[in-house]
Amino acid sequence: MAQNPPTSPNLTCKVRLLLSILTIVIDATRRSNGTVNRRLISLFDFKASHSNKPNDPVKTSDVMVDPSRNLWFRLYIPTTTDVAAKLPLVIYFHGGGFVFFSANSQPYNDLCKRLATELPAVVTSVNYRHAPEHRYPSQYEDGFDVLKFIDTTRIEGLDLNKVDITRCFLAGDSAGGNLAHHVAIKASNHEFCQMRVMGLIAIQPFFGGKERTESETRLAKKGLAITLEQTDWYWKAFLPEGSDRDHAVANVFGPESRCVLGVKFPATIVFVGGFDPLKDWQKIYYQGLMKNRIQAYLIEYPNSFHGFYAFPELKESSFFIKEVKDFIDKQSTCQ
Ligand SMILES: *[C@@H]1O[C@H](CO)[C@@H](O)[C@H](O)[C@H]1NC(C)=O
């Protein structure tokens, strides 16, 4: 008898429960008229405050970029590393369909702290505007404006003897991975004073298109962090009114795209999970990078679901950090 591929990974009860709760909360706060119940989501989206205590392995502070649009970032500086070595800078874009989470949401605060200590690196996590209140291109503008700000501004708490902004990496998960890609395009067409973007770390990035891929059809209704109904809703909330999922910022190498990546587009590592409905679009993205002669790497974890990196107890979450570390080391030495 032919065996169908499995549609669900091996997960502990705790992880399964957390994923179910996440789905219930996200579905309860998205309204059918395309708006979000921000008051309801604020009850579940726990925020971590910044911290600067003597024994913290990572000191964190919040840096305002533009109060008129509440654009700011959280800065993570590891305190335990060798003082002589300058650290790379990771500019991080959180996920959440362009709609949910913030730079100070607990899971992202925890993840950025892990990245800061385990890579190690100075990490800045960008608090960009949300859809549907602010659609494309607000998020890309916010992201790129943070790069220009860091390039030209003397930032309190960021010692230039400690961070090397000629070794800058853009990183993001899910919608943040899409954002990081589009910010990388802007950066590759810009002359910075000092900053140099050396790499792009695309963690289960959110790309799509009108066509349904095999992984979407097979996996997107199984209650594993995301469903097709949710991803369709996110695109609708983010893309210009009247456009569809083949819009060039969603289907980046699709029929409406004239995406030609210049020689300055950075080396890219793409992380894919075997149970992520978006994995086929992520592989199409990786193939598009290769066709554009970008130095690209594809890392697949067969038993992983969308969002696995936020669970430090999963072994793939540790493999992922190790892989990012190797990527940063490799890009830092070979250029
Ligand atoms: C959407 O629905 C909510 C709750 O029913 C309502 O408060 C809001 O005004 C509606 N917004 C639009 C744009 O229709």
Short mmCIF file of C-alpha atoms and ligand atoms in Angstrom, two decimals:
data_model
loop_
_atom_site.label_atom_id
_atom_site.label_comp_id
_atom_site.label_asym_id
_atom_site.label_seq_id
_atom_site.Cartn_x
_atom_site.Cartn_y
_atom_site.Cartn_z
CA MET A 1 0.00 0.00 0.00
CA ALA A 2 1.37 3.42 -0.96
CA GLN A 3 2.07 5.58 2.04
CA ASN A 4 1.00 9.22 2.03
CA PRO A 5 3.57 11.67 3.36
CA PRO A 6 2.92 12.51 7.02
CA THR A 7 0.93 15.72 7.58
CA SER A 8 2.01 16.37 11.15
CA PRO A 9 5.39 16.43 12.92
CA ASN A 10 6.27 14.77 16.23
CA LEU A 11 5.60 17.40 18.87
CA THR A 12 5.37 17.43 22.62
CA CYS A 13 1.97 18.19 24.15
CA LYS A 14 3.25 21.52 25.38
CA VAL A 15 4.31 22.70 21.91
CA ARG A 16 1.06 21.41 20.39
CA LEU A 17 -0.97 23.25 23.03
CA LEU A 18 0.92 26.52 22.51
CA LEU A 19 0.39 26.30 18.75
CA SER A 20 -3.34 25.69 19.23
CA ILE A 21 -3.65 28.64 21.59
CA LEU A 22 -1.77 30.87 19.15
CA THR A 23 -4.15 29.89 16.34
CA ILE A 24 -7.24 30.49 18.49
CA VAL A 25 -6.02 33.94 19.61
CA ILE A 26 -4.99 35.03 16.13
CA ASP A 27 -8.28 33.87 14.63
CA ALA A 28 -10.29 35.59 17.36
CA THR A 29 -8.63 38.96 16.75
CA ARG A 30 -8.81 39.03 12.94
CA ARG A 31 -12.17 40.41 11.85
CA SER A 32 -13.97 39.37 8.68
CA ASN A 33 -14.13 43.04 7.60
CA GLY A 34 -10.33 43.07 7.40
CA THR A 35 -9.58 44.93 10.65
CA VAL A 36 -7.84 43.68 13.81
CA ASN A 37 -9.14 43.83 17.36
CA ARG A 38 -6.02 45.45 18.81
CA ARG A 39 -7.46 45.64 22.32
CA LEU A 40 -8.07 41.89 22.40
CA ILE A 41 -4.64 40.97 21.00
CA SER A 42 -2.92 43.24 23.55
CA LEU A 43 -4.23 40.95 26.32
CA PHE A 44 -2.31 38.00 24.84
CA ASP A 45 0.73 39.65 23.27
CA PHE A 46 2.87 39.84 26.43
CA LYS A 47 5.55 42.48 26.30
CA ALA A 48 9.04 42.27 27.84
CA SER A 49 10.56 45.46 29.18
CA HIS A 50 14.13 46.39 28.35
CA SER A 51 16.69 45.61 30.99
CA ASN A 52 20.08 46.95 32.03
CA LYS A 53 20.97 45.16 35.27
CA PRO A 54 24.61 44.46 36.24
CA ASN A 55 24.36 40.67 35.80
CA ASP A 56 22.34 40.55 32.58
CA PRO A 57 24.13 38.53 29.90
CA VAL A 58 22.48 40.88 27.39
CA LYS A 59 21.73 44.55 28.01
CA THR A 60 18.71 45.88 26.19
CA SER A 61 17.49 49.40 25.49
CA ASP A 62 14.95 50.98 23.15
CA VAL A 63 16.04 53.55 20.58
CA MET A 64 13.50 55.90 18.99
CA VAL A 65 13.95 56.61 15.30
CA ASP A 66 10.77 58.53 14.40
CA PRO A 67 8.10 59.21 17.05
CA SER A 68 5.56 60.41 14.43
CA ARG A 69 5.15 56.79 13.27
CA ASN A 70 6.36 55.08 16.46
CA LEU A 71 9.38 53.70 14.63
CA TRP A 72 11.96 52.38 17.11
CA PHE A 73 14.19 49.40 17.68
CA ARG A 74 15.30 47.34 20.64
CA LEU A 75 19.04 47.07 20.98
CA TYR A 76 20.58 43.86 22.42
CA ILE A 77 24.21 44.02 23.48
CA PRO A 78 25.83 40.88 24.92
CA THR A 79 27.97 41.66 27.96
CA THR A 80 29.82 38.38 28.37
CA THR A 81 31.81 38.28 25.15
CA ASP A 82 35.49 38.94 24.64
CA VAL A 83 35.83 42.73 24.78
CA ALA A 84 38.61 42.78 22.20
CA ALA A 85 36.54 41.34 19.36
CA LYS A 86 34.10 43.50 17.49
CA LEU A 87 30.71 41.88 16.99
CA PRO A 88 28.66 41.74 13.80
CA LEU A 89 25.34 43.61 13.72
CA VAL A 90 22.12 41.68 13.10
CA ILE A 91 19.11 43.80 12.15
CA TYR A 92 16.08 41.67 12.95
CA PHE A 93 12.50 41.90 11.63
CA HIS A 94 9.93 39.96 13.65
CA GLY A 95 7.20 37.89 12.06
CA GLY A 96 3.41 37.95 12.49
CA GLY A 97 1.96 38.40 9.00
CA PHE A 98 2.88 42.12 9.02
CA VAL A 99 -0.07 42.39 11.42
CA PHE A 100 0.89 40.96 14.80
CA PHE A 101 3.72 41.15 17.39
CA SER A 102 6.17 43.94 18.17
CA ALA A 103 9.89 44.31 18.79
CA ASN A 104 9.19 43.94 22.53
CA SER A 105 6.85 40.92 22.33
CA GLN A 106 8.06 38.26 24.75
CA PRO A 107 8.86 35.50 22.20
CA TYR A 108 10.88 37.91 20.03
CA ASN A 109 12.65 39.44 23.00
CA ASP A 110 13.67 35.90 24.04
CA LEU A 111 14.78 34.95 20.53
CA CYS A 112 16.85 38.12 20.03
CA LYS A 113 18.54 37.58 23.41
CA ARG A 114 19.48 34.05 22.36
CA LEU A 115 20.85 35.31 19.05
CA ALA A 116 22.83 38.07 20.80
CA THR A 117 24.49 35.66 23.27
CA GLU A 118 24.86 32.54 21.14
CA LEU A 119 26.08 34.02 17.85
CA PRO A 120 27.31 36.37 19.49
CA ALA A 121 26.18 39.60 17.85
CA VAL A 122 24.74 43.00 18.58
CA VAL A 123 21.09 42.65 17.59
CA THR A 124 18.60 45.41 16.79
CA SER A 125 14.95 44.37 16.51
CA VAL A 126 12.84 46.77 14.45
CA ASN A 127 9.40 47.92 15.58
CA TYR A 128 7.78 48.62 12.21
CA ARG A 129 4.17 49.70 11.56
CA HIS A 130 1.42 47.10 11.31
CA ALA A 131 -1.00 46.23 8.53
CA PRO A 132 -3.89 46.68 7.88
CA GLU A 133 -3.68 50.11 9.53
CA HIS A 134 -0.54 50.73 7.46
CA ARG A 135 -0.15 48.73 4.27
CA TYR A 136 2.76 48.06 1.98
CA PRO A 137 5.18 49.86 1.55
CA SER A 138 5.13 51.29 5.12
CA GLN A 139 6.94 48.27 6.60
CA TYR A 140 9.70 48.31 3.94
CA GLU A 141 10.19 52.06 4.42
CA ASP A 142 10.38 51.64 8.19
CA GLY A 143 12.92 48.85 7.86
CA PHE A 144 15.16 50.72 5.45
CA ASP A 145 14.92 53.96 7.47
CA VAL A 146 16.31 52.08 10.48
CA LEU A 147 19.35 51.02 8.42
CA LYS A 148 19.97 54.63 7.33
CA PHE A 149 19.51 55.81 10.93
CA ILE A 150 22.07 53.33 12.29
CA ASP A 151 24.46 54.25 9.48
CA THR A 152 24.39 57.97 10.23
CA THR A 153 23.48 58.40 13.91
CA ARG A 154 25.58 58.21 17.04
CA ILE A 155 23.45 55.84 19.13
CA GLU A 156 23.60 55.98 22.90
CA GLY A 157 24.70 52.63 24.32
CA LEU A 158 26.09 51.39 21.01
CA ASP A 159 29.85 51.51 21.33
CA LEU A 160 31.45 51.50 17.89
CA ASN A 161 34.44 49.76 19.44
CA LYS A 162 32.14 46.86 20.19
CA VAL A 163 30.13 46.51 16.96
CA ASP A 164 31.35 46.36 13.37
CA ILE A 165 28.66 47.85 11.14
CA THR A 166 30.58 46.86 8.04
CA ARG A 167 29.50 43.36 9.05
CA CYS A 168 25.74 43.86 9.03
CA PHE A 169 23.25 41.03 8.53
CA LEU A 170 19.54 41.43 7.84
CA ALA A 171 17.39 38.73 9.40
CA GLY A 172 13.70 38.04 9.74
CA ASP A 173 11.21 35.24 10.23
CA SER A 174 7.98 34.76 8.29
CA ALA A 175 6.67 38.24 7.29
CA GLY A 176 9.90 39.61 8.77
CA GLY A 177 11.81 37.45 6.26
CA ASN A 178 9.84 39.00 3.40
CA LEU A 179 10.58 42.43 4.88
CA ALA A 180 14.30 41.66 5.24
CA HIS A 181 14.44 40.61 1.56
CA HIS A 182 12.86 43.86 0.36
CA VAL A 183 15.03 45.96 2.68
CA ALA A 184 18.06 44.09 1.28
CA ILE A 185 17.04 45.20 -2.24
CA LYS A 186 16.83 48.84 -1.08
CA ALA A 187 20.15 48.53 0.72
CA SER A 188 21.86 47.04 -2.34
CA ASN A 189 20.91 50.17 -4.31
CA HIS A 190 22.11 52.63 -1.65
CA GLU A 191 25.49 54.10 -0.79
CA PHE A 192 25.89 53.91 2.99
CA CYS A 193 28.45 55.99 4.88
CA GLN A 194 29.81 53.01 6.81
CA MET A 195 27.29 50.18 6.90
CA ARG A 196 27.76 47.16 4.70
CA VAL A 197 25.10 44.47 4.40
CA MET A 198 26.95 41.17 4.15
CA GLY A 199 24.15 38.68 4.39
CA LEU A 200 20.44 37.99 4.54
CA ILE A 201 19.03 35.41 6.93
CA ALA A 202 15.54 34.47 5.70
CA ILE A 203 13.85 32.28 8.32
CA GLN A 204 10.76 30.60 6.85
CA PRO A 205 10.11 33.82 4.90
CA PHE A 206 6.54 34.73 3.90
CA PHE A 207 6.24 34.64 0.12
CA GLY A 208 3.24 33.57 -1.90
CA GLY A 209 1.29 33.70 -5.11
CA LYS A 210 -2.14 32.99 -6.61
CA GLU A 211 -1.28 29.42 -7.50
CA ARG A 212 -1.62 26.87 -4.67
CA THR A 213 1.53 24.86 -4.10
CA GLU A 214 1.59 21.22 -3.06
CA SER A 215 2.75 22.07 0.49
CA GLU A 216 0.00 24.68 0.91
CA THR A 217 -2.67 22.23 -0.17
CA ARG A 218 -1.34 19.41 1.98
CA LEU A 219 -0.30 21.24 5.18
CA ALA A 220 -2.09 24.56 5.57
CA LYS A 221 -5.21 23.31 7.31
CA LYS A 222 -3.68 21.12 9.96
CA GLY A 223 -3.49 23.59 12.84
CA LEU A 224 0.30 23.88 12.72
CA ALA A 225 0.80 27.56 13.47
CA ILE A 226 -0.61 28.81 10.16
CA THR A 227 -3.50 28.05 7.84
CA LEU A 228 -4.18 29.10 4.26
CA GLU A 229 -7.13 31.14 5.46
CA GLN A 230 -4.74 33.14 7.67
CA THR A 231 -2.02 33.67 5.06
CA ASP A 232 -4.60 34.79 2.47
CA TRP A 233 -5.97 37.22 5.06
CA TYR A 234 -2.48 38.61 5.80
CA TRP A 235 -1.79 39.30 2.12
CA LYS A 236 -5.15 41.06 1.82
CA ALA A 237 -4.35 43.19 4.87
CA PHE A 238 -0.87 44.09 3.60
CA LEU A 239 -1.01 44.43 -0.21
CA PRO A 240 -2.54 47.47 -1.93
CA GLU A 241 -6.34 47.26 -2.17
CA GLY A 242 -7.42 45.46 -5.32
CA SER A 243 -4.20 43.52 -5.85
CA ASP A 244 -3.86 39.76 -5.50
CA ARG A 245 -1.17 37.38 -4.25
CA ASP A 246 0.75 37.59 -7.50
CA HIS A 247 1.71 41.15 -6.54
CA ALA A 248 5.47 41.46 -7.04
CA VAL A 249 6.28 41.84 -3.34
CA ALA A 250 4.53 38.55 -2.51
CA ASN A 251 5.37 36.48 -5.60
CA VAL A 252 8.86 37.95 -5.91
CA PHE A 253 9.93 35.90 -8.93
CA GLY A 254 6.39 35.53 -10.33
CA PRO A 255 4.59 36.81 -13.44
CA GLU A 256 4.19 40.42 -12.23
CA SER A 257 7.70 40.68 -10.90
CA ARG A 258 10.61 42.25 -12.67
CA CYS A 259 12.82 41.30 -9.77
CA VAL A 260 16.40 41.53 -10.95
CA LEU A 261 18.77 41.36 -8.05
CA GLY A 262 21.89 43.43 -8.53
CA VAL A 263 25.42 42.29 -7.86
CA LYS A 264 25.28 43.97 -4.46
CA PHE A 265 22.39 41.83 -3.22
CA PRO A 266 23.87 39.93 -0.26
CA ALA A 267 24.51 36.22 0.19
CA THR A 268 21.34 34.61 1.56
CA ILE A 269 20.53 31.65 3.75
CA VAL A 270 16.94 30.35 3.63
CA PHE A 271 15.53 28.18 6.43
CA VAL A 272 12.67 25.82 5.61
CA GLY A 273 10.55 23.51 7.78
CA GLY A 274 9.22 20.21 6.44
CA PHE A 275 5.75 20.87 7.88
CA ASP A 276 5.51 24.53 6.91
CA PRO A 277 2.80 25.08 4.27
CA LEU A 278 4.92 27.97 2.96
CA LYS A 279 7.94 25.76 2.26
CA ASP A 280 7.30 25.40 -1.49
CA TRP A 281 7.18 29.19 -1.92
CA GLN A 282 10.39 29.43 0.10
CA LYS A 283 12.07 26.91 -2.20
CA ILE A 284 10.86 28.88 -5.24
CA TYR A 285 12.45 31.92 -3.60
CA TYR A 286 15.73 30.06 -3.11
CA GLN A 287 15.68 28.93 -6.77
CA GLY A 288 15.02 32.53 -7.86
CA LEU A 289 18.07 33.67 -5.90
CA MET A 290 20.18 30.99 -7.58
CA LYS A 291 18.91 32.04 -11.05
CA ASN A 292 19.95 35.60 -10.19
CA ARG A 293 23.43 34.28 -9.35
CA ILE A 294 23.10 35.17 -5.67
CA GLN A 295 25.17 33.06 -3.30
CA ALA A 296 22.32 31.17 -1.65
CA TYR A 297 21.95 28.33 0.85
CA LEU A 298 18.86 26.28 1.65
CA ILE A 299 18.60 24.58 5.04
CA GLU A 300 15.64 22.25 5.61
CA TYR A 301 14.58 20.70 8.90
CA PRO A 302 12.15 17.90 7.97
CA ASN A 303 10.33 17.71 11.34
CA SER A 304 9.92 21.50 11.79
CA PHE A 305 6.77 23.59 11.61
CA HIS A 306 6.29 27.31 10.95
CA GLY A 307 7.79 29.14 13.93
CA PHE A 308 9.99 26.33 15.31
CA TYR A 309 12.89 28.74 16.07
CA ALA A 310 10.86 30.30 18.92
CA PHE A 311 11.02 27.03 20.90
CA PRO A 312 14.52 26.69 22.42
CA GLU A 313 13.64 23.18 23.66
CA LEU A 314 13.51 21.88 20.06
CA LYS A 315 16.82 20.55 18.77
CA GLU A 316 16.23 22.18 15.37
CA SER A 317 16.10 25.54 17.15
CA SER A 318 19.70 25.00 18.32
CA PHE A 319 20.79 23.67 14.90
CA PHE A 320 19.31 26.83 13.40
CA ILE A 321 21.36 29.16 15.62
CA LYS A 322 24.52 27.17 14.89
CA GLU A 323 23.82 27.42 11.16
CA VAL A 324 23.31 31.21 11.39
CA LYS A 325 26.58 31.47 13.31
CA ASP A 326 28.45 29.51 10.61
CA PHE A 327 26.86 31.66 7.88
CA ILE A 328 27.92 34.89 9.62
CA ASP A 329 31.46 33.57 10.21
CA LYS A 330 31.76 32.43 6.60
CA GLN A 331 30.53 35.73 5.12
CA SER A 332 32.76 37.68 7.51
CA THR A 333 35.94 35.89 6.46
CA CYS A 334 35.40 35.28 2.74
CA GLN A 335 34.73 38.89 1.71
C1 LIG B 1 -15.07 46.26 11.39
O1 LIG B 1 -15.76 45.61 12.45
C2 LIG B 1 -15.54 46.17 13.74
C3 LIG B 1 -16.21 45.27 14.78
O2 LIG B 1 -17.41 44.77 14.35
C4 LIG B 1 -16.06 47.61 13.76
O3 LIG B 1 -15.87 48.17 15.05
C5 LIG B 1 -15.31 48.40 12.73
O4 LIG B 1 -15.79 49.73 12.66
C6 LIG B 1 -15.42 47.75 11.34
N1 LIG B 1 -14.53 48.46 10.44
C7 LIG B 1 -14.80 48.66 9.16
C8 LIG B 1 -13.78 49.42 8.36
O5 LIG B 1 -15.82 48.24 8.62
#
